[in-house]
Amino acid sequence: SEDRLIKADVHANQLPQAGMSQLAALLKGKTLLVMGDSVMEQFYNTLQCLLRKEDLEAPNSPEFKDYIAKTKPLWLMGKRKKPPKLPQQARTGMRMLYARVTTMHPDEVSAAVSSADVILLNWGLHYQRLNEYRDNLHSAFQAFEEHAAQPGKAFVFQETGAQHFKTSDRRGYRTGEWEFRDKSTDTLCQCQATEDFNVNSRNRVLYEVLGSGKYRHLQVLPFYNLTRPRWRWHFGNCTQRPNGWNYYTCCDCTHFCYSPAMWGAHMYNLLAVLKRASGLQ
């Protein structure tokens, strides 16, 4: 039951919590676009579940369907050609969609700012070359800064979450990042606690970019510290899937098992960040 999950989650059950009703009220009549990789999709799926659980779900209106049809061509101009999916509407008039993006593409940035009021985005785990990550953030943040400076608009970048892949570093320096994993554990999955001395490489680049002072209207949603202690909450061994993907070498120390307390705490942080956005004042 959810009550048992909440009690078991000692990392988050004492943190301030918020729900979908508060978000739907804050974003009344606005379009929320959640963009990012599969971890961001997990959060979007949580929003969908909360929409129904809190009896806020409304049928997608003809106006929303028309909006989806009109903005779809914007997402078909570039390389990936993946328009947003999973459209949902709340009874407050808030509309939301999810766009699966893993790295920065200029056409998707342009499509996002042309088709949403509030954008919640993360790129991170799919970048291994940090100089490229830095350049891509600067390039995209210019457009997002212009967007967020407008009345009724907001842009939030979510920190990259923690991973907990086992490493064999004798110094005890364990970032948990997939690219530094002990590959011998791919067939016998072992997630482990992270000890990176709070130096996450991708978030370090993020704050370096924001520290330039060029993007004062952009907001940052904390996520790393919320996920850092959660090494026991991963899917773990995902070998021998029916679809055959990575049948014998699948170890998931990236995605998190569902926790009402974890996502409730994340919702509380999201609301606090949105309330600071100048465009939503």
Tab-separated table of C-alpha atoms in Angstrom, residues 5 13 22 24 33 39 48 67-68 78 107 122 130 137 159 170 184 197 202 230 234-235 258 260 265 268 272:
chain	number	residue	atom	x	y	z
A	5	LEU	CA	5.725	2.833	1.011
A	13	ASN	CA	8.800	10.906	4.502
A	22	GLN	CA	-1.532	22.826	-5.893
A	24	ALA	CA	-2.920	22.561	-11.210
A	33	LEU	CA	5.801	20.868	-21.144
A	39	VAL	CA	13.902	9.738	-15.568
A	48	GLN	CA	-0.465	11.656	-14.660
A	67	TYR	CA	-3.259	23.115	-30.135
A	68	ILE	CA	-1.533	19.718	-30.371
A	78	GLY	CA	14.721	18.480	-37.113
A	107	ASP	CA	14.906	22.739	-33.449
A	122	ASN	CA	16.598	18.044	-17.908
A	130	LEU	CA	31.187	17.770	-20.600
A	137	LEU	CA	23.469	24.535	-22.198
A	159	GLU	CA	19.251	18.914	-11.739
A	170	ARG	CA	40.025	1.781	-4.162
A	184	SER	CA	31.476	-7.154	-14.129
A	197	PHE	CA	31.806	14.265	-2.025
A	202	ARG	CA	26.945	17.310	-14.845
A	230	ARG	CA	18.264	6.314	-2.571
A	234	HIS	CA	16.424	1.324	-7.913
A	235	PHE	CA	14.932	-1.263	-10.223
A	258	TYR	CA	7.764	4.552	-7.016
A	260	PRO	CA	4.770	8.785	-2.861
A	265	ALA	CA	8.813	16.191	-1.832
A	268	TYR	CA	6.873	20.687	-3.093
A	272	ALA	CA	8.505	26.627	-4.604
